[in-house]
Short mmCIF file of C-alpha atoms and ligand atoms in Angstrom, two decimals:
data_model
loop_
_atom_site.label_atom_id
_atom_site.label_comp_id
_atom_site.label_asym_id
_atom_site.label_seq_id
_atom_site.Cartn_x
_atom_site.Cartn_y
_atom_site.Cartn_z
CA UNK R 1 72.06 66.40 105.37
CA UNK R 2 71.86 62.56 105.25
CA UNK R 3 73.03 60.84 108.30
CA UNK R 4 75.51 58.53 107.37
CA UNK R 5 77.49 60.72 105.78
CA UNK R 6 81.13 61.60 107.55
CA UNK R 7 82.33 64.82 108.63
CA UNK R 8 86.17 65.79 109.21
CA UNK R 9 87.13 68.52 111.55
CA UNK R 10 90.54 69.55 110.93
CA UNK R 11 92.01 71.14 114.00
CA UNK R 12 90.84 70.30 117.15
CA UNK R 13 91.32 73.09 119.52
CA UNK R 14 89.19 75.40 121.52
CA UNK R 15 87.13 75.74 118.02
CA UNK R 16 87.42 72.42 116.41
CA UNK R 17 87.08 70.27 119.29
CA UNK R 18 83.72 71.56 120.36
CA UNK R 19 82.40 71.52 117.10
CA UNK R 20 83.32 67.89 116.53
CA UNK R 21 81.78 67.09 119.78
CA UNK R 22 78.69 68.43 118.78
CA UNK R 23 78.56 66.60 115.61
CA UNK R 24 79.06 63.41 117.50
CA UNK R 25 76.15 64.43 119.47
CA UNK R 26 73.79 64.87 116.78
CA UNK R 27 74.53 61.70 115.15
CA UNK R 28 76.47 62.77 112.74
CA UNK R 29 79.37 60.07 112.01
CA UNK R 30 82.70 62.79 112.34
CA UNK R 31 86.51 62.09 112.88
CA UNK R 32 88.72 64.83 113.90
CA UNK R 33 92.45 65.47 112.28
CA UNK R 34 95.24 67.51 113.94
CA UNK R 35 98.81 67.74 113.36
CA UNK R 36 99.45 67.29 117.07
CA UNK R 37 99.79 63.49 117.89
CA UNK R 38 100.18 64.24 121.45
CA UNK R 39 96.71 66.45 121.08
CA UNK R 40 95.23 63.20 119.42
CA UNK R 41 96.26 60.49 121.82
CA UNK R 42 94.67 62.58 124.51
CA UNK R 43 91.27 63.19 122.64
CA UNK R 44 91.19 59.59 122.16
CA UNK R 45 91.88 58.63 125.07
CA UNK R 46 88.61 61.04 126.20
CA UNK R 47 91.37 63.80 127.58
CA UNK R 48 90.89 66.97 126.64
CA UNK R 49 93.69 68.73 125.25
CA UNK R 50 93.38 71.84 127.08
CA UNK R 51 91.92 72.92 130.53
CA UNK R 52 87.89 72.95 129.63
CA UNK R 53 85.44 71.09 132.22
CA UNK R 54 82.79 71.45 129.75
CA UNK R 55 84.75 69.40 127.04
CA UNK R 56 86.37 67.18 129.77
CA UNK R 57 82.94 65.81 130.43
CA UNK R 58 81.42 66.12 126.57
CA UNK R 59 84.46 63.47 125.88
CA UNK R 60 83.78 61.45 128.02
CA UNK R 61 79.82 60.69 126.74
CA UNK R 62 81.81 60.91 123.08
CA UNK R 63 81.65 57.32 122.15
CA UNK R 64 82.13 58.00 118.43
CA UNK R 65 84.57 60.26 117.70
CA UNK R 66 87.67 59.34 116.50
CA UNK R 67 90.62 61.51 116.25
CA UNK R 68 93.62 60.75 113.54
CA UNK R 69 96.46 62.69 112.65
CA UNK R 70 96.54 60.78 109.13
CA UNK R 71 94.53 63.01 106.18
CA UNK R 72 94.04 59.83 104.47
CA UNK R 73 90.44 59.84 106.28
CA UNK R 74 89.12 62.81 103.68
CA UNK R 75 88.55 59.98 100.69
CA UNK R 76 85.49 58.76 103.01
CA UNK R 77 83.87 62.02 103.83
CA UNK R 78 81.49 64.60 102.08
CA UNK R 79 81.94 67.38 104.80
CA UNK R 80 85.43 68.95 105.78
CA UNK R 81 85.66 71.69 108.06
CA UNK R 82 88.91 74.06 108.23
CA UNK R 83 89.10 74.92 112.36
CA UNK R 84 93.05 76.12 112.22
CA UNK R 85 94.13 78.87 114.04
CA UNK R 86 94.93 82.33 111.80
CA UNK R 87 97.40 84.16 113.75
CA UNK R 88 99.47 87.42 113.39
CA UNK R 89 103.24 87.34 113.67
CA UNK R 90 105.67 89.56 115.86
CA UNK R 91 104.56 92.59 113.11
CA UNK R 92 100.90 91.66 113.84
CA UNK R 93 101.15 90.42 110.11
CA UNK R 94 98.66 87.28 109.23
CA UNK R 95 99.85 84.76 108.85
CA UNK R 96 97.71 82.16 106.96
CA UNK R 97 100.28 78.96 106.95
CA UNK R 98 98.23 76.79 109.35
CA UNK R 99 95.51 77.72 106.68
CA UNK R 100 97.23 76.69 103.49
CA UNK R 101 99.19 73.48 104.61
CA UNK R 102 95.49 72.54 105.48
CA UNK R 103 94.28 72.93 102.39
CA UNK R 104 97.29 71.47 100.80
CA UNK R 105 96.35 68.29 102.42
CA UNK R 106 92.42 68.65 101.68
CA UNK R 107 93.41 69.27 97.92
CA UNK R 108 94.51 65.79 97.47
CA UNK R 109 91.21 64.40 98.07
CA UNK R 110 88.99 67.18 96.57
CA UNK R 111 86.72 64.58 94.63
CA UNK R 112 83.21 63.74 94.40
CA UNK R 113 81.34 66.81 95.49
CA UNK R 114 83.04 67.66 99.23
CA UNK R 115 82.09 70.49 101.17
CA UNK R 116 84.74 72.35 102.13
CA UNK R 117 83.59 75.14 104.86
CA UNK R 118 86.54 76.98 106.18
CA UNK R 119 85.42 77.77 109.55
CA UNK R 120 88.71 80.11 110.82
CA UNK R 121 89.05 83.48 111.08
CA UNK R 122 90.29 85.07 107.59
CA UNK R 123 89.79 88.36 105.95
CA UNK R 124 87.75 89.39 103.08
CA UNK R 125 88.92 87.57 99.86
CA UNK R 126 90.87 84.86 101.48
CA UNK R 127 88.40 82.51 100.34
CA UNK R 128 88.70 83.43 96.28
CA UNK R 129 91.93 84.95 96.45
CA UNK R 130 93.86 82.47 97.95
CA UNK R 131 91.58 78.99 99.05
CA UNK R 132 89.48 78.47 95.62
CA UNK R 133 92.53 78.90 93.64
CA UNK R 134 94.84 76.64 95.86
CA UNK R 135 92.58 74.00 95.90
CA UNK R 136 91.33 73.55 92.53
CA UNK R 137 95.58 74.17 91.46
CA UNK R 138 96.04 71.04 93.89
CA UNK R 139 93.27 68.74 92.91
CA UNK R 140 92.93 69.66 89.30
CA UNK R 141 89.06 70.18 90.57
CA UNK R 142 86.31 72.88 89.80
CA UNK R 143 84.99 74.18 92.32
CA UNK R 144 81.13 74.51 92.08
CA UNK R 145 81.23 71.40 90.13
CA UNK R 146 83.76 69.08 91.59
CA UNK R 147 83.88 70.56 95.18
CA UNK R 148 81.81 73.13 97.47
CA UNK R 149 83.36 75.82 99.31
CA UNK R 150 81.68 77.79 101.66
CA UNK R 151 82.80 80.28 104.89
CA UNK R 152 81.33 80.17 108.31
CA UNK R 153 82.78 82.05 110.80
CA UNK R 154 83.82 80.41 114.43
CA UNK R 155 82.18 81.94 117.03
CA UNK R 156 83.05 80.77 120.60
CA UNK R 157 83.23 82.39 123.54
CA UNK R 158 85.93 80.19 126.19
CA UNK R 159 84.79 79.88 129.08
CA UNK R 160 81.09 81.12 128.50
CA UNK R 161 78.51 78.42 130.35
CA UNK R 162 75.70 79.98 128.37
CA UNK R 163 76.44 80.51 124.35
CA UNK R 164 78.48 77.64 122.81
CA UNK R 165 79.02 76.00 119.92
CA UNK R 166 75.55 74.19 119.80
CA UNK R 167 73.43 77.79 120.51
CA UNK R 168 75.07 80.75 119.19
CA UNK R 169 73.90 82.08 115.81
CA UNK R 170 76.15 82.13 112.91
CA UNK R 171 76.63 83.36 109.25
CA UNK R 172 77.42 81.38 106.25
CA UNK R 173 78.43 82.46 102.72
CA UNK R 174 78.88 80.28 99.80
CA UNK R 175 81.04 80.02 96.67
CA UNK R 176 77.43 79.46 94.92
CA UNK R 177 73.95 78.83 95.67
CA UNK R 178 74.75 74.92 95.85
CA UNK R 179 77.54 75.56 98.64
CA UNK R 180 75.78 78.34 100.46
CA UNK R 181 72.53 75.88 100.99
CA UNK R 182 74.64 72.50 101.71
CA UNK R 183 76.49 74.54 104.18
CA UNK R 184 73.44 76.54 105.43
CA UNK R 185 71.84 72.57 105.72
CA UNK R 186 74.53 71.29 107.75
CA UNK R 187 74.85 74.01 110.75
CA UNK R 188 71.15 73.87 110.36
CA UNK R 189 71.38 70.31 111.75
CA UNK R 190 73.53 70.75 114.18
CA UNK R 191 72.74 74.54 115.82
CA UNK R 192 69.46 75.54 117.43
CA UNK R 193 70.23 78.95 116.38
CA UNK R 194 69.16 80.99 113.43
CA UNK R 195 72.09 80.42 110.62
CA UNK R 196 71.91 83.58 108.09
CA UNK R 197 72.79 83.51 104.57
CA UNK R 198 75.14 86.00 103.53
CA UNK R 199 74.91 86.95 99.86
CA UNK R 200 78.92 86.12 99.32
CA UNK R 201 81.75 84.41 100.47
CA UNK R 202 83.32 88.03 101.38
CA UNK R 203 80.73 89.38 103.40
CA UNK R 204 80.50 86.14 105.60
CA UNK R 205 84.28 87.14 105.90
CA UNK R 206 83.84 90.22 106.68
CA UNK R 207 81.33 89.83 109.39
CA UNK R 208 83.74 87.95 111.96
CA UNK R 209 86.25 90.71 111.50
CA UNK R 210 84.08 93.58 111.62
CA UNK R 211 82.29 92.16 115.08
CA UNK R 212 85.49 91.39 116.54
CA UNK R 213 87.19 95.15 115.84
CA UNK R 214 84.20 96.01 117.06
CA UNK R 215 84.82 94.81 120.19
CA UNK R 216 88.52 95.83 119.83
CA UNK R 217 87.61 99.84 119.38
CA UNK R 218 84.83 99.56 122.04
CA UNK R 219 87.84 98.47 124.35
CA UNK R 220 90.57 100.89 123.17
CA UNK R 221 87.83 103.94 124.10
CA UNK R 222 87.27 102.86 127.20
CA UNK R 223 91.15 102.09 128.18
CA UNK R 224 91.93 106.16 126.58
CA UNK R 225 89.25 107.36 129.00
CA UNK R 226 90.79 105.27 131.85
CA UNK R 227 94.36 107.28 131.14
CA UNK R 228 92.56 110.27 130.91
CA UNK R 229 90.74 109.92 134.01
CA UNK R 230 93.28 108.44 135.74
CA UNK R 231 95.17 111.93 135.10
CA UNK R 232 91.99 113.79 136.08
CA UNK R 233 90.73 111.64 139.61
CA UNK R 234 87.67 110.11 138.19
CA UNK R 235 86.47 106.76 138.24
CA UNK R 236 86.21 106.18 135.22
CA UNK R 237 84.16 102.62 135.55
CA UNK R 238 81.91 104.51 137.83
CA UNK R 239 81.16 106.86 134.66
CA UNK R 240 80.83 103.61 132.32
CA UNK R 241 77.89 102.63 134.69
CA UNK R 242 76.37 105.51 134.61
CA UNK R 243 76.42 105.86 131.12
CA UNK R 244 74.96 102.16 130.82
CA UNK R 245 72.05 103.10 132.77
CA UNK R 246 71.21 104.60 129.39
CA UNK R 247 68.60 101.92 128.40
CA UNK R 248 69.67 102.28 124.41
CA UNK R 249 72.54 103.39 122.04
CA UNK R 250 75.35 102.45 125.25
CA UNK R 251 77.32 98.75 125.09
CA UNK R 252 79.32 99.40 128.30
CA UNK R 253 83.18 97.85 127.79
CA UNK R 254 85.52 97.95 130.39
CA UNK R 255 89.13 99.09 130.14
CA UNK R 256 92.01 97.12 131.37
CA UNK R 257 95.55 95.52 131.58
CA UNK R 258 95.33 94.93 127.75
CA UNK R 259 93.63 92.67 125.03
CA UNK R 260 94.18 89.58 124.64
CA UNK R 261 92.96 85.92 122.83
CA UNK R 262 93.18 84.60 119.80
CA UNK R 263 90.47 86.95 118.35
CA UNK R 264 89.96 90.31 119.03
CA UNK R 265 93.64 91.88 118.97
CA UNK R 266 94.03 89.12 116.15
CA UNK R 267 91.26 89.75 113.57
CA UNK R 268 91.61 93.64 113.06
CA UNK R 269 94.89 92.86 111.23
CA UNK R 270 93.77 91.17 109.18
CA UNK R 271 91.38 93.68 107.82
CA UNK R 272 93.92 96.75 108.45
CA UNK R 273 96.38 94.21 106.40
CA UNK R 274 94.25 93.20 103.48
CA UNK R 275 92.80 97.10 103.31
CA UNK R 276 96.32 98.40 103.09
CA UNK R 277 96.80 96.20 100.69
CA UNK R 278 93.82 97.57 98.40
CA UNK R 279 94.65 101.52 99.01
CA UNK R 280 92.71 102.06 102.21
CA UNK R 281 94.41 102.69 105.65
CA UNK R 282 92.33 102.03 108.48
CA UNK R 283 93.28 104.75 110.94
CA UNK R 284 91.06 104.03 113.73
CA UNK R 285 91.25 100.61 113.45
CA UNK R 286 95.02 100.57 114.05
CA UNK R 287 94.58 103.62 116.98
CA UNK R 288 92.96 101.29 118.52
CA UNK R 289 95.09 98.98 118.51
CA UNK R 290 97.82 100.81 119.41
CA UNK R 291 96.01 101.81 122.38
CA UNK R 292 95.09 98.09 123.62
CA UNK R 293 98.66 97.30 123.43
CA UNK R 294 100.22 100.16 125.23
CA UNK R 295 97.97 99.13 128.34
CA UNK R 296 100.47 96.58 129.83
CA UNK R 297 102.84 99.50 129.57
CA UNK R 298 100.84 102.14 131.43
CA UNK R 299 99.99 99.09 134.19
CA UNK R 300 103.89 99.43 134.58
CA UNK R 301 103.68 102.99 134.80
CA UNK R 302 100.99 102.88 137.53
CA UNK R 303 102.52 100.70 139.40
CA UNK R 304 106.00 102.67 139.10
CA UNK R 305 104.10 105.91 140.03
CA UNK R 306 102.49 104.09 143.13
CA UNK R 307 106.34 102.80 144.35
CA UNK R 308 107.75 106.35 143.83
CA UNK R 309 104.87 108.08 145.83
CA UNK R 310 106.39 105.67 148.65
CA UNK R 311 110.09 106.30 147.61
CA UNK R 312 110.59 103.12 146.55
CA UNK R 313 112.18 102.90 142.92
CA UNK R 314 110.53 100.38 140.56
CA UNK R 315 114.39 98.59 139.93
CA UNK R 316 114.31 98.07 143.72
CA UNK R 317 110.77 96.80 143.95
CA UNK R 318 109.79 93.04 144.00
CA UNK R 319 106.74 91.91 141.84
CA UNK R 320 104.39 89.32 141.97
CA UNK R 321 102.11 89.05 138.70
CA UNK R 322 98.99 87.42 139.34
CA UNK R 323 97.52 86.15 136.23
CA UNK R 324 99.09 84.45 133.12
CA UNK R 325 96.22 83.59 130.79
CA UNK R 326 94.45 86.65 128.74
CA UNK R 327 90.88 85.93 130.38
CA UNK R 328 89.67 85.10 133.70
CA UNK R 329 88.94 81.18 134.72
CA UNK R 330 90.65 79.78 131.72
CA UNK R 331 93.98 78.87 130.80
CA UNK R 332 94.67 80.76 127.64
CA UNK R 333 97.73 82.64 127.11
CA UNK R 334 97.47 82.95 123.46
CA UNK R 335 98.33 87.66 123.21
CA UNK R 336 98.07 87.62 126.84
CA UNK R 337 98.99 91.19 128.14
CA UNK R 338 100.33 89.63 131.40
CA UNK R 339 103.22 88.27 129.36
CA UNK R 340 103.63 91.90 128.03
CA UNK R 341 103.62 93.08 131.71
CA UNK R 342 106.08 90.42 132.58
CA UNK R 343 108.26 91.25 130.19
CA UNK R 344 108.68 94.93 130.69
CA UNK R 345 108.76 94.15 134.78
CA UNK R 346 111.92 91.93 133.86
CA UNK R 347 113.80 94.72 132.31
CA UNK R 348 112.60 97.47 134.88
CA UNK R 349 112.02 96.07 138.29
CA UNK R 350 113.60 93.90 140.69
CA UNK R 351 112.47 90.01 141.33
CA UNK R 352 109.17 89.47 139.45
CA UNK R 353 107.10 86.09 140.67
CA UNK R 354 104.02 85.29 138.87
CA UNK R 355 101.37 82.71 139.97
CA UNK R 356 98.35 81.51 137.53
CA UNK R 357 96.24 78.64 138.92
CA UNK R 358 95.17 77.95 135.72
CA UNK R 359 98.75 78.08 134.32
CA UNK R 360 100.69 75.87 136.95
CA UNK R 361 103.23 74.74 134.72
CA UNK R 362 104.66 78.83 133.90
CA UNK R 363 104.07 80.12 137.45
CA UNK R 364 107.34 80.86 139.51
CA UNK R 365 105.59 79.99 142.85
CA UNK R 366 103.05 76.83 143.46
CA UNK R 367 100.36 79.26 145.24
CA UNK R 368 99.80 83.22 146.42
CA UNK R 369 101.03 81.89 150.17
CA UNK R 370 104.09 80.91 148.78
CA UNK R 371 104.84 83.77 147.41
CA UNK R 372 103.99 86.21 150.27
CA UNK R 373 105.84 83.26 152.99
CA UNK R 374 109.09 84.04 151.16
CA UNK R 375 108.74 87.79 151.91
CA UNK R 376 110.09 90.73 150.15
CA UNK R 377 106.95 91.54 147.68
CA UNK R 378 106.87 94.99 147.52
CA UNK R 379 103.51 94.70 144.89
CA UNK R 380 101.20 93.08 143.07
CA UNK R 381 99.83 93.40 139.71
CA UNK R 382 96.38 91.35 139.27
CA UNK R 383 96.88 90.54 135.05
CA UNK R 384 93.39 88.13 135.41
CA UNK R 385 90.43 88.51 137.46
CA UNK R 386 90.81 84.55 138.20
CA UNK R 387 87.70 83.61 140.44
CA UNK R 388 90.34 82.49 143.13
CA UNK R 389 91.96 85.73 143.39
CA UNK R 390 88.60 87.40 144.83
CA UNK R 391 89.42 85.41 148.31
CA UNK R 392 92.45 87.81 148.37
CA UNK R 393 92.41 89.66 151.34
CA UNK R 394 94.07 93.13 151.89
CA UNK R 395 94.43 92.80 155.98
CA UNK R 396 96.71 89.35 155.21
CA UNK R 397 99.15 91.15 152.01
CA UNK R 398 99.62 94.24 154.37
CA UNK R 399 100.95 91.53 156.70
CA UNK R 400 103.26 90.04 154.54
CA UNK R 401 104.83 93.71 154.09
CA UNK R 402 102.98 94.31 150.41
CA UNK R 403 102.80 98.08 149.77
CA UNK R 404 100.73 98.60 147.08
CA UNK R 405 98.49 96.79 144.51
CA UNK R 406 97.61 97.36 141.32
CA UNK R 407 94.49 96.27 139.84
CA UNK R 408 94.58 95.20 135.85
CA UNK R 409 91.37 94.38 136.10
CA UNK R 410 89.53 96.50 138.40
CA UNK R 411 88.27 93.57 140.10
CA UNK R 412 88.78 94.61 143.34
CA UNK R 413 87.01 96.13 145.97
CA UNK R 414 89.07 99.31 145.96
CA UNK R 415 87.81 100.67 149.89
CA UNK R 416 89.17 97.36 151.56
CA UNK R 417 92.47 97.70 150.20
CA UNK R 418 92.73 101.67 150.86
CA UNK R 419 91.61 100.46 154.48
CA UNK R 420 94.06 98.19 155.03
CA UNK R 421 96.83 100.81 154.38
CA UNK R 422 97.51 99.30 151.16
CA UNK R 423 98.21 102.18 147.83
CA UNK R 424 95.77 100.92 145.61
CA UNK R 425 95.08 101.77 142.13
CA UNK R 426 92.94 100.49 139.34
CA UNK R 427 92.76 101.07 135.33
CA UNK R 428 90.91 104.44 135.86
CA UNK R 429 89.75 103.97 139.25
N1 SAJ L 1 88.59 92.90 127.49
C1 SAJ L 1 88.72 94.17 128.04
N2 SAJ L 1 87.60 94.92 128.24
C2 SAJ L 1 86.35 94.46 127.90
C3 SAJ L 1 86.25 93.15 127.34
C4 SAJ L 1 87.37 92.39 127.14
O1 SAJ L 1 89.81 94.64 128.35
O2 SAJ L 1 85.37 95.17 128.13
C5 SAJ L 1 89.80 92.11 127.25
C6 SAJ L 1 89.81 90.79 127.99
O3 SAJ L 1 90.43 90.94 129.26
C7 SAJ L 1 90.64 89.91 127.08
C8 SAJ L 1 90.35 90.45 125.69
O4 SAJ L 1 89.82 91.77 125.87
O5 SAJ L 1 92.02 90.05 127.35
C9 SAJ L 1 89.38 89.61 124.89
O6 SAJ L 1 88.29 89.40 125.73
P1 SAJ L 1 86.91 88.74 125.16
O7 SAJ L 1 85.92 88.77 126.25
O8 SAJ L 1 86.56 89.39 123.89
O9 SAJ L 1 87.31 87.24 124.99
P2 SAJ L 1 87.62 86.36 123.71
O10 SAJ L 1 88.90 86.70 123.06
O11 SAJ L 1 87.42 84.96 124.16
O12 SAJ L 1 86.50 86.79 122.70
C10 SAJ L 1 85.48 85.90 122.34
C11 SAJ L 1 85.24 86.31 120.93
N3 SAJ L 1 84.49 85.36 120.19
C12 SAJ L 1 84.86 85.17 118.89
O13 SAJ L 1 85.77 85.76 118.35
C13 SAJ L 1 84.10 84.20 118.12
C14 SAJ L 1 84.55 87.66 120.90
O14 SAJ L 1 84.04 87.94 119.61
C15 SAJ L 1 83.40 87.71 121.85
O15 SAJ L 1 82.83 89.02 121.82
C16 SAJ L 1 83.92 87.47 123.25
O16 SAJ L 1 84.38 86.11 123.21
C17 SAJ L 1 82.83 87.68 124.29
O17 SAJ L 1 81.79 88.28 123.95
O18 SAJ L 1 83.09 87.38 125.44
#
């Protein structure tokens, strides 16, 4: 990949922006488009968009990236990478808008021999169902001869100090061999890690789906053993860790409050979706689901079990939710069970209070003091094992007349609460 050519990373969130940053680092001249101007004054004003020390500080040793909301920028580039988000609606349905506006855009520059890699997450046969076609409709263009297109999955991990953008391993797959090795080229620049070549644009597709319902049916086991074991008095994360003493053939998950993010109770979806759409229905894949998003409901149900046991009814019962985002020490909200659990607390309990020092700007109360000072919190549900909600200590929420606590996250230590005459119960434990 010669050096002077330009790159364009189109969407510059907790994908894009990393990616462009790296870029930048290597040497690589890059300019980053977004829709959001506000999102683009901040970047170039070396802010980062979203709470990230990591990409606080990479933007400030950024001296040339340059961030535009104006397309017009493609003409002078030979690399374009597709970073936009691919959600699911209220149904869970994809939706692949953010996707195809993109492209839209891309389409009217689609000369000269660009390489297009489309870098969010999108099921098997997006690419040459739906991309291809668009763009060479749009640009009157072939692609393999006019333009490249090839498919490499984002993988990121928020919040992760060790694997990032610039280490973890990815896969490519290419419309043809030309796109497959100019995109196989340019991660190879940029990533220390092995890049593998997939042997189509559907299988490089397929792989970010498949690892992430992976992960989503590792997690929906564990949460059906914690309601099972929660019915039958074992600790259920106690059993997880004894299982992973297994040395092979044992990836210990752990259940919890729900699954959240903008990738794993995204991306099975969009498999189960496109499947459906072919004559295969992926049972397990949408048990699973179903299971992962009927954990904020059984929190409830824990916690409403808890209150009875002490006669106090869940209507009359005042709540304080800690935990907003869907992952600890970030502030992500993006399918964040806590807003589940919020929700159903609002239509079955009495005051609910929620505090997320990573999400200032939705909490109800400024801090965990405040919210105890003002009296009359019956419980707590911890939504996110924040790193500042380990300093929590039983002896002071027994004080403030808390009655029990119930841990989404298992993060606790269980004895000190029991100790301090608090009812405490985990997810399974
Ligand atoms: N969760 C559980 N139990 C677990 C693990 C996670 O309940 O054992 C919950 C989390 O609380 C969270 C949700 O699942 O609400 C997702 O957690 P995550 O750790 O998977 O975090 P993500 O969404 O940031 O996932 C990213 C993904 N990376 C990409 O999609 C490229 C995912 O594939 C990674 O496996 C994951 O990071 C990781 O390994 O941490």
């Amino acid at each position: 990949m010669s050096k002077n050519k330009q790159t364009a990373v189109i969407g510059l969130g907790y994908v894009g922006l990393p990616l462009a940053l790296l870029i930048e680092r290597k040497g690589i001249p890059v300019v980053g488009i977004d829709s959001d101007a506000n999102k683009i004054a901040l970047i170039n004003n070396k802010k980062s968009p979203f709470l990230d020390a990591k990409i606080e500080e990479e933007l400030q040793e950024a001296n040339n990236l340059v961030a535009t909301t104006d397309y017009g920028v493609l003409k002078d580039v030979d690399t374009i990478i597709v970073c936009v988000p691919t959600p699911v609606d209220e149904n869970h349905t994809p939706d692949l808008g953010p996707v195809i506006s993109v492209c839209t855009q891309i389409a009217k520059y689609l000369t000269g021999g660009k390489l297009v890699i489309i870098e969010s997450t999108i099921n098997p046969g997006v690419c040459e169902e739906l991309i291809i076609p668009l763009l060479e409709k749009l640009s009157k263009n072939k692609c393999g001869k006019d333009f490249y297109l090839a498919h490499c999955p984002e993988r990121i991990n928020p919040g992760d100090d060790l694997w990032d953008v610039s280490n973890i391993p990815r896969v490519v797959g290419g419309y043809d061999e030309v796109s497959l090795e100019k995109a196989h080229a340019f991660y190879t620049s940029i990533i220390s890690a092995p890049i593998k070549k997939m042997s189509s644009l559907k299988e490089a597709e397929a792989v970010k789906i498949v690892e992430n319902s992976f992960r989503d049916v590792n997690i929906a086991f564990v949460n059906e053993l914690a309601m099972s074991f929660h019915k039958l008095g074992i600790n259920v994360v106690n059993v997880i860790d004894g299982a992973a003493t297994k040395p092979f053939a044992f990836l210990p998950h752990y259940p919890g409050a729900g699954v959240g993010g903008h990738c794993i109770p995204v991306d099975p979806y969009y498999l189960i979706d496109y499947a459906e759409k072919n004559g295969f229905t992926h049972e397990f894949l949408s048990l699973a689901r179903s299971i992962n998003n009927g954990m904020p409901q059984f929190t409830v149900d824990v916690l409403a079990e808890e209150l009875a046991r002490l006669g106090i009814p869940l209507a009359d019962a005042n709540i304080l939710v800690l935990g907003l985002s869907y992952k600890a020490n970030i502030g992500d909200m993006r399918e964040s069970p806590s807003l589940e659990i919020i929700k159903i607390l609002k239509e079955r309990a009495g005051k609910t209070h929620v505090f997320d020092p990573h999400v200032p700007e939705l909490s109800t109360v400024a801090s965990l003091d405040e919210a105890l000072e003002a009296g009359g919190v019956h419980a707590i549900i911890l939504a996110t094992s924040h790193k500042e909600f380990q300093k929590i200590d039983p002896v002071d929420l027994k004080k403030y007349g808390v009655q029990v606590v119930i841990d989404g996250r298992n993060y606790f230590k269980k004895k000190a609460f029991i100790e301090a005459g608090i009812a405490y119960k985990g997810i399974g434990r």
